[in-house]
Coordinates of C-alpha atoms in Angstrom, one line a residue:
M1 CA 72.1 1.5 47.7
A2 CA 73.7 -0.8 50.1
D3 CA 77.1 -0.4 48.2
S4 CA 77.0 3.4 48.6
E5 CA 75.7 3.4 52.2
P6 CA 76.5 0.4 54.0
S7 CA 73.8 -1.0 56.4
Y8 CA 73.2 -3.7 58.6
I9 CA 69.6 -4.1 57.3
D10 CA 69.3 -7.0 54.6
Y11 CA 67.3 -5.0 52.0
E12 CA 67.4 -7.9 49.5
A13 CA 65.6 -10.1 52.0
F14 CA 62.8 -7.4 52.5
L15 CA 62.6 -6.9 48.8
D16 CA 62.4 -10.7 48.0
P17 CA 59.0 -11.5 46.4
D18 CA 58.9 -14.6 48.5
F19 CA 59.4 -12.6 51.8
S20 CA 57.3 -14.0 54.6
P21 CA 56.9 -11.9 57.7
A22 CA 56.1 -14.9 59.9
S23 CA 59.2 -16.8 58.8
F24 CA 61.4 -13.5 59.4
A25 CA 59.9 -13.2 62.8
N26 CA 60.6 -16.8 63.8
S27 CA 64.2 -16.4 62.6
L28 CA 64.7 -13.4 64.8
V29 CA 63.2 -15.2 67.9
L30 CA 65.5 -18.2 67.2
A31 CA 68.4 -16.1 66.8
T32 CA 68.2 -14.2 70.3
N33 CA 66.7 -17.0 72.2
N34 CA 67.2 -20.7 73.0
A35 CA 64.5 -22.8 71.8
T36 CA 64.3 -24.8 75.0
D37 CA 64.0 -21.6 77.3
T38 CA 60.8 -21.0 79.0
P39 CA 59.7 -18.3 79.0
L40 CA 61.1 -16.7 75.8
D41 CA 62.6 -13.2 75.8
L42 CA 60.9 -11.2 73.0
S43 CA 62.3 -7.9 74.0
T44 CA 65.4 -8.3 72.1
P45 CA 63.9 -9.3 68.8
L46 CA 61.2 -6.6 69.2
S47 CA 64.0 -4.1 69.9
R48 CA 65.7 -5.3 66.7
V49 CA 62.7 -4.8 64.6
L50 CA 62.2 -1.1 66.0
F51 CA 65.7 -0.3 65.3
D52 CA 65.3 -1.6 61.6
L53 CA 62.2 0.5 61.2
Q54 CA 64.1 3.6 62.6
E55 CA 66.9 2.9 60.3
I56 CA 64.6 2.4 57.2
D57 CA 62.7 5.7 58.2
T58 CA 66.0 7.6 58.6
H59 CA 67.2 6.2 55.3
I60 CA 63.9 7.4 53.6
H61 CA 64.3 10.8 55.3
N62 CA 67.7 11.2 54.0
L63 CA 67.0 10.2 50.6
T64 CA 63.9 12.6 50.4
S65 CA 66.0 15.4 51.7
K66 CA 68.6 14.9 49.1
S67 CA 66.3 14.5 46.1
A68 CA 63.6 16.9 47.2
I69 CA 64.5 19.5 44.8
L70 CA 64.6 17.0 42.0
L71 CA 61.3 15.6 43.0
L72 CA 59.7 18.9 43.2
T73 CA 61.0 19.9 39.8
H74 CA 59.9 16.7 38.4
T75 CA 56.5 17.3 39.9
R76 CA 56.2 20.9 38.8
D77 CA 57.3 19.9 35.2
Q78 CA 54.7 17.0 35.1
T79 CA 52.0 19.4 36.4
A80 CA 52.8 22.0 33.8
A81 CA 52.8 19.4 30.9
A82 CA 49.4 18.0 32.2
E83 CA 48.1 21.6 32.3
R84 CA 49.3 22.2 28.8
I85 CA 47.7 18.8 27.5
L86 CA 44.5 19.8 29.5
K87 CA 44.4 23.2 27.7
E88 CA 44.9 21.8 24.4
T89 CA 42.2 19.2 25.0
E90 CA 39.8 21.9 26.2
E91 CA 40.4 23.8 23.0
Q92 CA 39.9 20.7 20.9
I93 CA 36.7 19.9 22.8
S94 CA 35.5 23.4 22.4
S95 CA 36.4 23.2 18.6
V96 CA 34.5 20.0 18.3
T97 CA 31.6 21.3 20.2
K98 CA 31.3 24.4 18.0
G99 CA 31.6 22.2 15.0
Y100 CA 28.9 19.9 16.2
E101 CA 26.5 23.0 17.0
R102 CA 27.2 24.2 13.5
L103 CA 26.7 20.7 12.1
E104 CA 23.5 20.5 14.0
Q105 CA 22.3 23.9 12.6
E106 CA 23.3 23.4 8.9
V107 CA 22.5 19.6 8.6
L108 CA 20.3 18.2 11.4
R109 CA 17.7 21.1 11.3
K110 CA 17.6 21.2 7.5
W111 CA 17.2 17.3 7.5
E112 CA 14.3 17.8 10.0
A113 CA 12.7 20.5 7.6
A114 CA 13.3 18.3 4.9
D115 CA 11.8 15.4 6.3
E116 CA 8.7 17.4 7.0
A117 CA 8.6 18.4 3.5
R118 CA 9.0 14.7 2.5
V119 CA 6.0 13.8 4.7
A120 CA 3.9 16.7 3.3
A121 CA 4.9 15.7 -0.3
E122 CA 3.9 12.1 0.4
K123 CA 0.6 13.2 1.8
S124 CA 0.0 15.6 -1.0
L125 CA 0.9 13.0 -3.6
A126 CA -1.7 10.5 -1.9
T127 CA -4.2 13.4 -1.9
V128 CA -3.7 14.0 -5.7
R129 CA -4.0 10.3 -6.5
L130 CA -7.0 9.9 -4.3
A131 CA -8.5 13.1 -6.0
R132 CA -7.7 11.6 -9.4
A133 CA -9.5 8.4 -8.5
V134 CA -12.4 10.1 -7.2
A135 CA -12.6 12.3 -10.3
R136 CA -12.3 9.3 -12.5
C137 CA -15.0 7.5 -10.6
L138 CA -17.3 10.7 -10.7
A139 CA -16.5 11.0 -14.6
L140 CA -17.3 7.3 -15.1
G141 CA -20.6 7.9 -13.2
R142 CA -21.5 10.7 -15.4
Q143 CA -20.7 8.7 -18.4
L144 CA -22.9 5.7 -17.0
E145 CA -25.7 8.0 -16.4
G146 CA -25.6 9.2 -20.1
Q147 CA -25.5 5.5 -21.2
L148 CA -28.4 4.7 -19.0
S149 CA -30.2 7.4 -20.6
E150 CA -29.5 5.8 -24.0
V151 CA -30.7 2.6 -22.7
T152 CA -33.9 3.8 -21.3
G153 CA -34.5 6.3 -24.0
R154 CA -35.1 9.2 -21.7
S155 CA -32.9 12.2 -21.9
G156 CA -32.1 14.1 -18.9
P157 CA -29.1 16.1 -17.4
A158 CA -26.8 13.3 -17.3
V159 CA -27.1 12.6 -21.2
T160 CA -24.0 13.4 -23.1
A161 CA -23.9 15.4 -26.1
G162 CA -22.7 12.5 -28.0
A163 CA -25.6 10.5 -26.9
Q164 CA -28.1 13.3 -28.0
D165 CA -26.4 13.5 -31.5
R166 CA -27.0 9.7 -31.8
S167 CA -30.4 9.9 -30.8
S168 CA -31.2 12.8 -33.1
A169 CA -29.4 11.4 -36.0
S170 CA -31.2 8.0 -35.6
P171 CA -34.7 8.5 -34.2
G172 CA -36.6 5.6 -33.5
R173 CA -33.9 3.0 -33.9
E174 CA -32.7 1.3 -30.7
D175 CA -29.2 1.2 -30.0
Y176 CA -28.4 -2.4 -28.8
R177 CA -24.7 -1.7 -28.0
A178 CA -25.7 0.9 -25.3
L179 CA -26.0 -1.9 -22.9
E180 CA -22.5 -2.9 -23.7
R181 CA -21.1 0.4 -23.1
A182 CA -22.9 0.7 -19.9
A183 CA -21.5 -2.6 -18.8
S184 CA -18.0 -1.7 -19.7
T185 CA -18.4 1.5 -17.6
I186 CA -19.9 -0.4 -14.7
V187 CA -16.8 -3.0 -15.0
S188 CA -14.3 0.0 -15.0
L189 CA -16.1 1.4 -11.8
R190 CA -16.0 -2.2 -10.2
R191 CA -12.3 -2.4 -11.0
M192 CA -11.7 1.0 -9.4
F193 CA -13.7 -0.1 -6.2
S194 CA -11.8 -3.4 -6.1
A195 CA -8.3 -1.8 -6.3
T196 CA -8.0 -0.7 -2.6
T197 CA -4.7 -2.1 -1.7
V198 CA -1.6 0.1 -1.1
G199 CA -0.1 1.5 -4.5
E200 CA -3.2 0.6 -6.4
E201 CA -5.4 3.2 -8.3
G202 CA -8.3 2.9 -5.9
Y203 CA -6.6 3.1 -2.6
G204 CA -8.4 5.1 -0.2
L205 CA -11.7 5.3 -2.2
E206 CA -13.6 3.3 0.4
R207 CA -13.0 6.3 2.8
V208 CA -14.7 8.8 0.5
K209 CA -18.4 9.4 1.3
V210 CA -19.2 10.4 -2.2
I211 CA -17.8 7.2 -3.6
W212 CA -20.3 5.3 -1.2
T213 CA -23.0 7.4 -2.5
L214 CA -21.8 6.9 -6.1
R215 CA -21.8 3.1 -5.4
G216 CA -25.1 2.8 -3.7
E217 CA -27.2 5.1 -5.6
L218 CA -25.9 4.7 -9.3
V219 CA -23.7 1.9 -9.9
I220 CA -25.3 -0.9 -8.1
P221 CA -28.9 -0.1 -9.3
A222 CA -27.4 0.5 -12.8
E223 CA -25.7 -2.9 -12.8
N224 CA -29.0 -4.5 -11.7
M225 CA -30.8 -2.7 -14.5
V226 CA -28.6 -3.8 -17.0
K227 CA -28.2 -7.3 -15.9
A228 CA -32.1 -7.5 -15.9
R229 CA -32.4 -6.0 -19.3
A230 CA -29.9 -8.5 -20.6
Q231 CA -31.5 -11.4 -18.9
Q232 CA -34.8 -10.3 -20.0
T233 CA -33.5 -10.0 -23.8
I234 CA -32.3 -13.7 -23.6
N235 CA -35.4 -15.1 -22.2
R236 CA -37.5 -13.2 -24.9
F237 CA -35.2 -14.6 -27.8
S238 CA -37.1 -15.9 -30.7
M239 CA -36.4 -16.4 -34.3
S240 CA -39.1 -18.9 -35.1
S241 CA -41.9 -16.3 -35.0
I242 CA -40.4 -14.0 -37.4
A243 CA -41.8 -13.9 -40.9
A244 CA -38.9 -14.9 -43.1
G245 CA -38.3 -14.6 -46.8
S246 CA -35.9 -13.5 -49.3
H247 CA -38.0 -10.5 -50.2
S248 CA -39.4 -9.7 -46.9
Q249 CA -37.5 -6.5 -45.6
T250 CA -39.5 -6.5 -42.4
G251 CA -38.6 -10.2 -41.7
Y252 CA -34.9 -9.5 -42.3
R253 CA -35.0 -6.3 -40.1
Q254 CA -36.6 -8.2 -37.3
A255 CA -34.3 -11.2 -37.5
R256 CA -31.3 -8.7 -37.6
D257 CA -32.6 -7.0 -34.6
A258 CA -33.3 -10.1 -32.5
R259 CA -29.7 -11.3 -33.4
A260 CA -28.2 -8.0 -32.4
R261 CA -30.1 -7.9 -29.2
L262 CA -29.1 -11.4 -28.4
I263 CA -25.4 -10.7 -29.0
S264 CA -25.5 -7.6 -26.9
A265 CA -27.2 -9.3 -24.1
V266 CA -24.7 -12.1 -24.1
T267 CA -21.8 -9.7 -24.3
V268 CA -23.1 -7.8 -21.4
L269 CA -23.7 -10.7 -19.1
Y270 CA -20.2 -12.2 -20.1
I271 CA -18.7 -8.8 -19.1
L272 CA -20.6 -8.4 -15.8
S273 CA -19.8 -12.0 -14.7
P274 CA -17.6 -11.8 -11.8
V275 CA -14.0 -12.8 -12.1
P276 CA -12.5 -15.0 -9.3
K277 CA -9.4 -13.7 -7.5
T278 CA -7.6 -17.2 -8.0
L279 CA -8.2 -17.7 -11.6
P280 CA -5.6 -19.9 -12.8
S281 CA -5.8 -18.9 -16.5
P282 CA -8.2 -16.7 -18.8
A283 CA -9.1 -19.8 -20.6
S284 CA -10.8 -21.3 -17.5
F285 CA -13.0 -18.4 -16.8
Q286 CA -16.6 -19.3 -16.6
P287 CA -19.0 -16.4 -17.1
E288 CA -21.5 -17.4 -14.4
L289 CA -24.3 -14.7 -15.3
L290 CA -24.3 -15.5 -18.9
L291 CA -24.4 -19.3 -18.3
S292 CA -27.2 -19.0 -15.6
A293 CA -29.2 -16.9 -18.0
L294 CA -28.9 -19.3 -21.0
Q295 CA -29.7 -22.2 -18.6
G296 CA -32.7 -20.3 -17.4
Y297 CA -33.7 -20.0 -21.0
M298 CA -33.4 -23.8 -21.7
H299 CA -35.0 -24.7 -18.6
T300 CA -38.0 -22.3 -19.2
A301 CA -38.3 -23.7 -22.7
I302 CA -38.3 -27.2 -21.4
V303 CA -40.8 -26.6 -18.5
A304 CA -43.2 -24.6 -20.8
S305 CA -42.9 -27.4 -23.5
V306 CA -43.7 -30.3 -20.9
N307 CA -46.7 -28.3 -19.5
A308 CA -48.0 -27.4 -22.9
L309 CA -47.7 -31.0 -24.4
S310 CA -49.2 -32.6 -21.3
R311 CA -52.3 -30.3 -21.6
S312 CA -52.6 -31.1 -25.2
L313 CA -52.4 -34.9 -24.9
S314 CA -55.5 -34.4 -22.5
M315 CA -57.1 -32.1 -25.1
L316 CA -56.1 -33.6 -28.5
P317 CA -57.6 -30.6 -30.5
S318 CA -54.9 -28.4 -29.4
L319 CA -52.0 -31.0 -30.0
E320 CA -51.3 -29.8 -33.5
R321 CA -50.7 -26.3 -32.2
T322 CA -48.6 -27.4 -29.3
L323 CA -46.3 -29.6 -31.6
S324 CA -45.8 -26.4 -33.7
E325 CA -44.9 -24.5 -30.7
L326 CA -42.4 -27.1 -29.6
S327 CA -40.7 -27.1 -32.9
G328 CA -40.7 -23.4 -32.9
R329 CA -39.1 -23.4 -29.5
C330 CA -36.5 -26.0 -30.6
Q331 CA -35.7 -23.8 -33.7
D332 CA -35.2 -21.0 -31.4
I333 CA -32.8 -23.1 -29.4
F334 CA -31.1 -24.1 -32.6
A335 CA -30.6 -20.5 -33.7
L336 CA -29.4 -19.7 -30.3
E337 CA -26.7 -22.4 -30.6
A338 CA -25.8 -21.2 -34.2
I339 CA -25.4 -17.7 -32.9
L340 CA -23.3 -18.6 -29.9
S341 CA -21.0 -20.9 -31.9
G342 CA -20.0 -17.9 -33.9
L343 CA -19.4 -15.6 -31.1
R344 CA -15.8 -15.4 -29.7
P345 CA -15.6 -14.4 -25.9
P346 CA -15.3 -10.7 -25.8
T347 CA -12.3 -8.9 -24.2
H348 CA -12.8 -8.9 -20.5
P349 CA -11.3 -6.0 -18.5
L350 CA -10.7 -7.9 -15.3
L351 CA -9.3 -11.1 -16.9
P352 CA -5.3 -11.4 -16.7
A353 CA -3.5 -11.5 -19.9
S354 CA -2.7 -14.9 -21.1
A355 CA 1.1 -16.0 -21.1
P356 CA 2.6 -16.8 -24.3
S357 CA 3.0 -20.6 -25.0
T358 CA 6.2 -22.2 -25.5
G359 CA 7.3 -25.6 -26.5
D360 CA 7.0 -27.8 -29.7
S361 CA 5.9 -25.7 -32.5
N362 CA 3.8 -28.5 -34.1
G363 CA 2.1 -29.7 -31.1
T364 CA 1.4 -25.9 -30.1
E365 CA -0.1 -25.4 -33.6
V366 CA -2.4 -28.4 -33.1
R367 CA -3.4 -27.3 -29.6
E368 CA -4.0 -23.7 -30.7
Q369 CA -6.3 -25.1 -33.5
E370 CA -8.2 -27.2 -31.1
V371 CA -8.6 -24.5 -28.8
A372 CA -9.7 -22.0 -31.6
S373 CA -12.4 -24.5 -32.7
K374 CA -13.8 -24.4 -29.1
N375 CA -13.1 -20.8 -28.3
N376 CA -16.7 -19.7 -28.5
L377 CA -19.5 -18.8 -26.2
L378 CA -21.3 -22.0 -27.0
Q379 CA -18.6 -24.4 -25.4
P380 CA -19.0 -23.3 -21.9
L381 CA -22.8 -23.8 -22.2
L382 CA -22.4 -27.3 -23.5
N383 CA -19.9 -28.1 -20.8
V384 CA -22.4 -26.8 -18.1
L385 CA -25.2 -28.8 -19.6
D386 CA -23.1 -31.9 -20.4
T387 CA -24.2 -32.3 -23.8
T388 CA -23.0 -31.8 -27.5
S389 CA -25.9 -30.0 -28.8
L390 CA -28.6 -27.9 -27.4
P391 CA -31.6 -29.2 -29.6
S392 CA -30.6 -32.7 -28.6
Y393 CA -30.4 -31.7 -24.8
F394 CA -34.0 -29.9 -25.3
W395 CA -35.5 -33.1 -26.8
R396 CA -33.9 -35.5 -24.4
S397 CA -34.7 -33.3 -21.4
L398 CA -38.3 -33.0 -22.7
A399 CA -38.7 -36.7 -23.2
S400 CA -37.3 -37.6 -19.7
S401 CA -39.8 -35.2 -18.1
L402 CA -42.7 -36.0 -20.3
A403 CA -42.9 -39.8 -19.6
P404 CA -44.1 -39.6 -16.1
R405 CA -46.8 -37.1 -17.2
V406 CA -47.9 -39.4 -20.1
Q407 CA -48.0 -42.1 -17.5
E408 CA -50.2 -40.3 -15.2
I409 CA -52.6 -39.4 -18.0
V410 CA -52.8 -43.1 -19.1
S411 CA -53.5 -44.1 -15.4
R412 CA -56.3 -41.7 -15.2
G413 CA -57.9 -43.2 -18.3
G414 CA -60.9 -41.7 -20.3
V415 CA -61.7 -40.7 -23.7
S416 CA -58.6 -38.9 -24.5
V417 CA -56.4 -42.0 -23.8
R418 CA -58.6 -44.1 -25.9
T419 CA -58.3 -41.5 -28.7
L420 CA -54.5 -41.5 -28.2
R421 CA -54.3 -45.2 -28.4
S422 CA -56.4 -45.4 -31.5
N423 CA -54.2 -42.6 -33.1
R424 CA -50.9 -43.9 -32.1
D425 CA -49.6 -44.1 -35.5
R426 CA -50.5 -40.7 -36.4
L427 CA -49.2 -39.4 -33.1
R428 CA -46.0 -41.1 -33.7
K429 CA -45.7 -39.5 -37.1
D430 CA -46.7 -35.9 -35.8
I431 CA -44.2 -36.0 -33.0
R432 CA -41.3 -37.3 -35.3
E433 CA -42.1 -34.4 -37.8
C434 CA -42.0 -32.1 -34.9
V435 CA -38.6 -33.3 -33.7
L436 CA -37.2 -33.3 -37.3
R437 CA -38.9 -29.8 -38.0
G438 CA -37.7 -28.2 -34.8
S439 CA -34.2 -29.6 -35.2
Q440 CA -33.2 -27.1 -38.0
L441 CA -32.5 -23.5 -38.1
P442 CA -35.5 -21.2 -38.6
A443 CA -35.8 -19.5 -42.2
S444 CA -35.4 -16.1 -40.5
T445 CA -32.0 -17.2 -39.5
L446 CA -31.1 -18.0 -43.0
V447 CA -32.3 -14.6 -44.1
T448 CA -30.1 -12.8 -41.6
D449 CA -26.9 -14.6 -42.7
K450 CA -26.6 -15.9 -46.2
R451 CA -23.6 -18.0 -45.4
S452 CA -25.6 -20.1 -43.0
G453 CA -27.3 -23.2 -44.2
T454 CA -29.4 -25.5 -42.6
E455 CA -26.9 -28.0 -40.9
A456 CA -27.7 -31.6 -41.9
G457 CA -28.1 -33.9 -38.8
N458 CA -29.3 -37.2 -37.9
W459 CA -32.0 -36.4 -35.5
E460 CA -33.7 -39.8 -35.6
R461 CA -32.4 -40.8 -32.2
E462 CA -34.0 -37.8 -30.6
A463 CA -37.1 -38.3 -32.6
A464 CA -37.2 -41.9 -31.3
V465 CA -36.9 -40.8 -27.6
M466 CA -39.6 -38.3 -28.1
V467 CA -41.9 -40.8 -29.7
G468 CA -41.1 -43.5 -27.1
S469 CA -41.8 -41.2 -24.1
V470 CA -45.3 -40.6 -25.6
V471 CA -46.4 -43.5 -27.5
G472 CA -44.5 -46.0 -25.4
A473 CA -46.7 -45.4 -22.3
L474 CA -49.8 -45.9 -24.6
E475 CA -48.7 -49.2 -25.9
R476 CA -48.2 -50.8 -22.3

């Protein structure tokens, strides 16, 4: 620009990035004035600055006038190009908007409808599952009513056709397995009632009113009745009072029925025993109801024997009959032990499946044999009572409870005490014979199972303990 149009203005100084207005003004003042003059004349530098501005303005005007057509043409071209771009952009935006609206109509609304259908399907599926669970519970309830009618022997509207056929086919014969069937049905209902977490079969049953009615009016009373029947059967178990003989059909039938009733009651109480939620393994399961009933049977026998023998020691004429009753009770306990030792734990629907064993084959076989030898319903009872034999536990518990009673009788004195002391030898012999006679299986048990025999055992220790508990106090 300076070459084509010479100018006295130093454009390079103004265009320099390091240009300083203060330095430029100072140089103008010093160029037009003497630094020692006072006052300074600023009119000359101001006029020069004004002339420079006018020159620059004139130069800009000239350049604008010469390039106006080019600038306007360039501006017009840029404006037209921008308008074309804007038009194309608006068309693309309109196309995208229409595509989104079409996509919303074809996909989004269909997805909303599909989601509503999914929710409806999930609710329908939950309703169907709940209806199936309720129907299963009601079917089990009707089945339980029929089984209860078999147990009680009363036919009614809840009795099934199969039950009526069985009752008509064998009138007068008690169905001991009816309690087992009822117990299995109760456990199935209990499993349905307890499976209430999400995804399980009984989820939502707690919100159904008919299930509450079924549980409160049928299942719980039925469970209490079945448990009471089974416990009553165990408490009444007796083999010693049955007339036994190889040719006695009545004795055989009574012994067989007593055994069947006991096995049925034991199975029922085992199945109805609650299963802990944190059970480590099926082998560690303890049937609480069964063990409680068997412990009650043992406790009742011991207490009744202590009371009867204490009375007989005070009234000697009844001593022989009491000792016979004691031996009979112990024979019943021996028969109970023999039956329990031959019973394997029944299948419990609520017990988890046992995991397969791994490891050394020889060691595993030995452990399996040991477990199989103890895998019966007697072993848990022996573990609870902390004994190795039920008859031994009976005699030792009887002796420990009898010693204070005998000491009390001796301290009171009287004719009965003098008679006991004078007949110590006979009393010792009778008690020993009572223990030895009671520590063997009753004859009716042998009739029931021909394979069983009287187990030979050394019961002299138990006899000595019993003799010592009675005669020992008399010799002091």
